[in-house]
mmCIF file of C-alpha atoms and ligand atoms in Angstrom:
data_model
loop_
_atom_site.group_PDB
_atom_site.id
_atom_site.type_symbol
_atom_site.label_atom_id
_atom_site.label_comp_id
_atom_site.label_asym_id
_atom_site.label_seq_id
_atom_site.Cartn_x
_atom_site.Cartn_y
_atom_site.Cartn_z
ATOM 1 C CA MET X 1 90.576 121.147 57.694
ATOM 2 C CA MET X 2 91.282 119.283 61.065
ATOM 3 C CA LEU X 3 90.102 121.836 63.899
ATOM 4 C CA LYS X 4 91.821 121.165 67.186
ATOM 5 C CA GLN X 5 89.747 119.158 69.194
ATOM 6 C CA GLN X 6 89.283 120.804 72.629
ATOM 7 C CA VAL X 7 88.732 119.975 76.355
ATOM 8 C CA GLN X 8 85.563 121.363 77.236
ATOM 9 C CA PRO X 9 85.636 122.851 80.706
ATOM 10 C CA ALA X 10 83.430 120.350 82.706
ATOM 11 C CA VAL X 11 79.396 121.025 83.111
ATOM 12 C CA GLY X 12 78.150 122.509 86.146
ATOM 13 C CA ASN X 13 75.703 120.043 88.515
ATOM 14 C CA GLY X 14 72.568 122.533 87.777
ATOM 15 C CA GLY X 15 73.852 125.144 90.483
ATOM 16 C CA ARG X 16 73.174 122.913 93.135
ATOM 17 C CA TRP X 17 76.126 123.749 94.500
ATOM 18 C CA PRO X 18 79.260 125.967 94.308
ATOM 19 C CA VAL X 19 81.802 124.905 92.920
ATOM 20 C CA VAL X 20 84.914 124.473 95.076
ATOM 21 C CA GLU X 21 87.506 123.230 92.129
ATOM 22 C CA ARG X 22 87.821 122.110 88.034
ATOM 23 C CA GLY X 23 90.322 121.809 85.793
ATOM 24 C CA GLN X 24 92.406 119.168 84.146
ATOM 25 C CA PRO X 25 94.399 116.498 86.226
ATOM 26 C CA LEU X 26 97.304 116.855 84.515
ATOM 27 C CA HIS X 27 97.459 120.867 84.974
ATOM 28 C CA ASP X 28 97.485 120.239 88.879
ATOM 29 C CA SER X 29 97.637 116.863 90.225
ATOM 30 C CA ARG X 30 97.037 117.725 93.913
ATOM 31 C CA ALA X 31 93.455 119.533 93.015
ATOM 32 C CA PHE X 32 92.643 116.306 91.136
ATOM 33 C CA ARG X 33 93.339 114.305 94.179
ATOM 34 C CA ARG X 34 91.148 116.300 96.110
ATOM 35 C CA CYS X 35 88.327 115.912 93.245
ATOM 36 C CA LEU X 36 88.311 112.270 94.102
ATOM 37 C CA GLY X 37 88.872 111.997 97.521
ATOM 38 C CA ARG X 38 84.983 113.288 97.593
ATOM 39 C CA TYR X 39 84.504 110.056 96.824
ATOM 40 C CA PRO X 40 84.793 107.926 100.411
ATOM 41 C CA THR X 41 86.414 104.644 100.705
ATOM 42 C CA GLY X 42 87.031 102.186 103.643
ATOM 43 C CA VAL X 43 90.763 101.531 104.952
ATOM 44 C CA THR X 44 92.606 98.452 104.063
ATOM 45 C CA VAL X 45 95.909 97.060 105.571
ATOM 46 C CA VAL X 46 97.061 94.816 102.798
ATOM 47 C CA THR X 47 100.033 92.650 104.217
ATOM 48 C CA ALA X 48 101.955 90.245 102.537
ATOM 49 C CA ARG X 49 105.268 87.505 103.457
ATOM 50 C CA HIS X 50 107.809 87.403 101.035
ATOM 51 C CA GLY X 51 110.511 84.742 102.094
ATOM 52 C CA ASP X 52 111.613 86.419 105.752
ATOM 53 C CA ASN X 53 110.175 89.674 104.495
ATOM 54 C CA LEU X 54 106.777 90.781 106.121
ATOM 55 C CA VAL X 55 104.964 93.984 104.400
ATOM 56 C CA GLY X 56 102.008 95.991 104.810
ATOM 57 C CA MET X 57 100.799 99.098 103.689
ATOM 58 C CA THR X 58 97.661 101.305 104.386
ATOM 59 C CA VAL X 59 95.457 101.033 101.256
ATOM 60 C CA ASN X 60 91.900 102.617 99.953
ATOM 61 C CA SER X 61 92.115 101.711 96.679
ATOM 62 C CA PHE X 62 90.731 98.287 97.280
ATOM 63 C CA ALA X 63 87.611 97.628 94.936
ATOM 64 C CA SER X 64 85.579 94.206 95.184
ATOM 65 C CA VAL X 65 85.593 92.724 91.254
ATOM 66 C CA SER X 66 83.717 89.140 90.608
ATOM 67 C CA LEU X 67 82.075 86.992 92.436
ATOM 68 C CA ASP X 68 82.631 83.803 90.060
ATOM 69 C CA PRO X 69 85.633 84.137 90.385
ATOM 70 C CA PRO X 70 85.967 86.079 93.759
ATOM 71 C CA LEU X 71 88.010 88.470 92.354
ATOM 72 C CA ILE X 72 89.391 91.703 94.295
ATOM 73 C CA LEU X 73 92.207 94.468 93.273
ATOM 74 C CA TRP X 74 94.039 97.119 94.817
ATOM 75 C CA SER X 75 96.664 99.424 93.634
ATOM 76 C CA ILE X 76 100.293 100.508 94.653
ATOM 77 C CA ARG X 77 102.430 102.977 93.805
ATOM 78 C CA ARG X 78 105.040 101.670 91.557
ATOM 79 C CA GLU X 79 107.709 103.664 94.005
ATOM 80 C CA SER X 80 106.708 101.652 97.088
ATOM 81 C CA LYS X 81 109.842 100.348 98.905
ATOM 82 C CA GLN X 82 107.335 97.476 99.352
ATOM 83 C CA VAL X 83 106.365 96.967 95.243
ATOM 84 C CA GLU X 84 109.347 93.883 94.831
ATOM 85 C CA ALA X 85 107.776 92.003 97.839
ATOM 86 C CA TYR X 86 103.948 92.116 96.772
ATOM 87 C CA LYS X 87 104.592 91.785 93.089
ATOM 88 C CA ASN X 88 106.521 88.464 94.075
ATOM 89 C CA ALA X 89 104.356 86.995 97.125
ATOM 90 C CA GLU X 90 101.888 84.442 96.370
ATOM 91 C CA HIS X 91 99.112 85.486 98.605
ATOM 92 C CA PHE X 92 98.324 88.516 99.961
ATOM 93 C CA ALA X 93 95.455 89.488 102.805
ATOM 94 C CA VAL X 94 93.281 92.570 102.835
ATOM 95 C CA ASN X 95 92.590 93.624 106.677
ATOM 96 C CA MET X 96 89.285 96.171 106.387
ATOM 97 C CA LEU X 97 90.142 98.707 109.267
ATOM 98 C CA ALA X 98 87.768 98.935 112.524
ATOM 99 C CA GLN X 99 86.836 102.708 113.404
ATOM 100 C CA ASP X 100 88.761 102.322 116.423
ATOM 101 C CA GLN X 101 92.169 101.468 114.353
ATOM 102 C CA MET X 102 93.361 104.874 112.790
ATOM 103 C CA GLN X 103 96.091 105.036 114.273
ATOM 104 C CA VAL X 104 96.972 101.452 113.056
ATOM 105 C CA SER X 105 95.874 102.991 109.343
ATOM 106 C CA GLN X 106 98.860 105.924 110.317
ATOM 107 C CA TRP X 107 101.489 103.309 111.115
ATOM 108 C CA PHE X 108 100.999 101.581 107.986
ATOM 109 C CA GLY X 109 100.110 104.614 105.967
ATOM 110 C CA ARG X 110 103.853 106.073 107.395
ATOM 111 C CA GLY X 111 105.645 102.961 106.312
ATOM 112 C CA LEU X 112 106.909 102.558 110.448
ATOM 113 C CA PRO X 113 109.702 99.985 110.333
ATOM 114 C CA GLU X 114 108.038 98.800 113.620
ATOM 115 C CA LYS X 115 104.781 98.362 112.239
ATOM 116 C CA PHE X 116 104.308 94.845 113.151
ATOM 117 C CA GLU X 117 105.499 94.758 116.654
ATOM 118 C CA LEU X 118 102.761 97.720 116.963
ATOM 119 C CA VAL X 119 99.589 95.461 116.465
ATOM 120 C CA SER X 120 98.398 91.647 117.449
ATOM 121 C CA TRP X 121 98.393 89.428 114.106
ATOM 122 C CA GLU X 122 98.295 86.272 113.108
ATOM 123 C CA ALA X 123 99.814 84.203 110.196
ATOM 124 C CA GLY X 124 97.398 83.235 107.400
ATOM 125 C CA LEU X 125 97.112 81.886 103.765
ATOM 126 C CA GLY X 126 100.657 82.398 102.562
ATOM 127 C CA GLY X 127 102.657 83.590 106.145
ATOM 128 C CA ALA X 128 100.413 86.975 104.993
ATOM 129 C CA PRO X 129 99.527 88.608 108.518
ATOM 130 C CA LEU X 130 95.856 89.014 109.620
ATOM 131 C CA ILE X 131 95.572 91.742 111.647
ATOM 132 C CA HIS X 132 93.228 91.325 115.123
ATOM 133 C CA GLY X 133 90.471 94.179 115.573
ATOM 134 C CA ALA X 134 89.738 94.406 111.324
ATOM 135 C CA VAL X 135 86.194 94.303 110.468
ATOM 136 C CA ALA X 136 87.081 91.607 107.834
ATOM 137 C CA GLN X 137 89.687 89.846 106.318
ATOM 138 C CA LEU X 138 90.455 88.668 103.122
ATOM 139 C CA GLU X 139 92.831 85.692 102.346
ATOM 140 C CA CYS X 140 93.981 85.916 98.773
ATOM 141 C CA ALA X 141 96.083 84.325 96.127
ATOM 142 C CA ARG X 142 97.546 86.906 93.696
ATOM 143 C CA VAL X 143 96.534 85.960 90.250
ATOM 144 C CA SER X 144 97.344 89.432 88.341
ATOM 145 C CA VAL X 145 99.515 92.150 88.396
ATOM 146 C CA GLN X 146 99.080 95.133 85.918
ATOM 147 C CA GLU X 147 101.035 98.166 85.092
ATOM 148 C CA ALA X 148 98.659 101.064 85.262
ATOM 149 C CA GLY X 149 100.425 104.328 85.190
ATOM 150 C CA ASP X 150 102.409 105.183 88.436
ATOM 151 C CA HIS X 151 100.811 102.224 89.755
ATOM 152 C CA LEU X 152 100.254 98.635 89.838
ATOM 153 C CA ILE X 153 97.079 96.999 90.014
ATOM 154 C CA LEU X 154 97.369 93.326 91.883
ATOM 155 C CA ILE X 155 94.455 90.585 91.281
ATOM 156 C CA GLY X 156 93.420 88.419 94.333
ATOM 157 C CA GLU X 157 91.525 85.776 94.564
ATOM 158 C CA VAL X 158 89.629 85.146 97.587
ATOM 159 C CA LYS X 159 90.213 81.232 98.957
ATOM 160 C CA GLN X 160 88.734 82.303 102.324
ATOM 161 C CA TYR X 161 86.908 84.884 104.250
ATOM 162 C CA ALA X 162 85.809 86.595 107.904
ATOM 163 C CA HIS X 163 84.094 89.426 108.738
ATOM 164 C CA PHE X 164 83.355 90.535 112.155
ATOM 165 C CA ASP X 165 80.886 92.745 114.302
ATOM 166 C CA GLY X 166 82.878 95.786 114.526
ATOM 167 C CA LYS X 167 81.963 99.212 112.561
ATOM 168 C CA PRO X 168 84.552 99.810 109.859
ATOM 169 C CA LEU X 169 86.746 102.882 109.217
ATOM 170 C CA THR X 170 85.920 105.399 106.553
ATOM 171 C CA PHE X 171 88.260 107.949 104.511
ATOM 172 C CA SER X 172 86.677 110.913 103.022
ATOM 173 C CA ASN X 173 87.773 114.372 101.883
ATOM 174 C CA GLY X 174 91.693 113.315 103.464
ATOM 175 C CA GLU X 175 90.489 112.806 106.413
ATOM 176 C CA TYR X 176 89.170 109.689 108.705
ATOM 177 C CA VAL X 177 85.204 109.770 109.210
ATOM 178 C CA MET X 178 82.669 107.787 111.014
ATOM 179 C CA THR X 179 79.536 106.681 109.129
ATOM 180 C CA GLN X 180 76.316 106.047 110.222
ATOM 181 C CA GLY X 181 72.845 105.045 108.309
ATOM 182 C CA LEU X 182 70.913 107.306 106.999
ATOM 183 C CA PRO X 183 66.858 107.626 108.615
ATOM 184 C CA GLY X 184 63.866 107.044 106.414
ATOM 185 C CA GLU X 185 64.223 104.261 103.682
ATOM 186 C CA GLN X 186 66.733 102.333 103.613
ATOM 187 C CA THR X 187 67.879 100.464 99.999
ATOM 188 C CA ALA X 188 68.405 96.438 99.979
ATOM 189 C CA SER X 189 71.928 95.793 99.337
ATOM 190 C CA PRO X 190 72.220 93.556 95.265
ATOM 191 C CA ASN X 191 72.031 89.962 95.893
HETATM 192 C C1 FMN F 1 94.224 106.220 104.085
HETATM 193 C C2 FMN F 1 95.496 105.734 103.180
HETATM 194 C C3 FMN F 1 95.168 104.932 101.815
HETATM 195 C C4 FMN F 1 95.836 104.773 101.020
HETATM 196 N N1 FMN F 1 95.938 103.985 100.116
HETATM 197 C C5 FMN F 1 97.334 103.322 99.296
HETATM 198 C C6 FMN F 1 96.851 102.754 98.090
HETATM 199 O O1 FMN F 1 95.810 102.791 97.882
HETATM 200 N N2 FMN F 1 97.816 102.491 97.368
HETATM 201 C C7 FMN F 1 99.358 103.006 97.623
HETATM 202 O O2 FMN F 1 100.353 102.416 96.665
HETATM 203 N N3 FMN F 1 99.268 103.577 98.658
HETATM 204 C C8 FMN F 1 98.379 104.126 99.612
HETATM 205 N N4 FMN F 1 98.446 104.632 100.513
HETATM 206 C C9 FMN F 1 99.917 105.291 100.864
HETATM 207 C C10 FMN F 1 100.831 103.914 101.883
HETATM 208 O O3 FMN F 1 100.072 103.076 102.993
HETATM 209 C C11 FMN F 1 102.307 104.475 101.879
HETATM 210 O O4 FMN F 1 102.980 105.209 100.586
HETATM 211 C C12 FMN F 1 102.926 103.113 102.358
HETATM 212 O O5 FMN F 1 102.845 102.654 103.780
HETATM 213 C C13 FMN F 1 104.520 104.005 102.414
HETATM 214 O O6 FMN F 1 105.098 102.712 102.634
HETATM 215 P P1 FMN F 1 106.589 102.487 101.139
HETATM 216 O O7 FMN F 1 107.136 103.696 101.303
HETATM 217 O O8 FMN F 1 106.778 101.486 101.290
HETATM 218 O O9 FMN F 1 105.404 102.800 99.954
HETATM 219 C C14 FMN F 1 97.156 104.944 101.678
HETATM 220 C C15 FMN F 1 97.848 106.146 102.810
HETATM 221 C C16 FMN F 1 96.795 106.610 103.856
HETATM 222 C C17 FMN F 1 97.275 106.817 104.925
#
């Protein structure tokens, strides 16, 4: 007789911290999102031009993928009003926001129609807006669009980059936070 496979409850972490929530993602997607939110990220605004149409949205699903070739990814909700433009534009730009650009994140995160009039920017590769004041900008050619559940994963090849001497905006537990170095021994970055 086949035994029905049971999903085991997640094991504890040795009693170091009290558990806040545990469960299975499909039972409570908001709680699952709170768990994912424990992973801090930077905040980017990904922009593109498709025809006469400029698109831009706040994105924290950005990740670096490969150095050779230089690939990065981000994911977009399939229901986004802007999804067709990103799927069809041949280029996009990733603008990594600075600590003093929380409002920019909010404007582009709420999809304000006048968002591009509220920031200063210049056109990069393919006309994708490069937002002034960002700590880094990646100008990318879109190389692949992968379906992944209720999102699409866009992979871009970085054609040109720039980074500037500011501090990045970070996002953790559903709120904007500042990061600072820990005292003591520092781990060297991999190279
Ligand atoms: C900090 C932050 C991170 C976000 N990250 C993403 C993301 O990675 N992918 C995504 O599709 N939407 C993300 N959003 C939501 C989009 O920015 C938002 O849905 C979009 O700007 C609204 O326009 P739309 O109706 O065209 O989707 C994020 C919002 C915030 C505030």
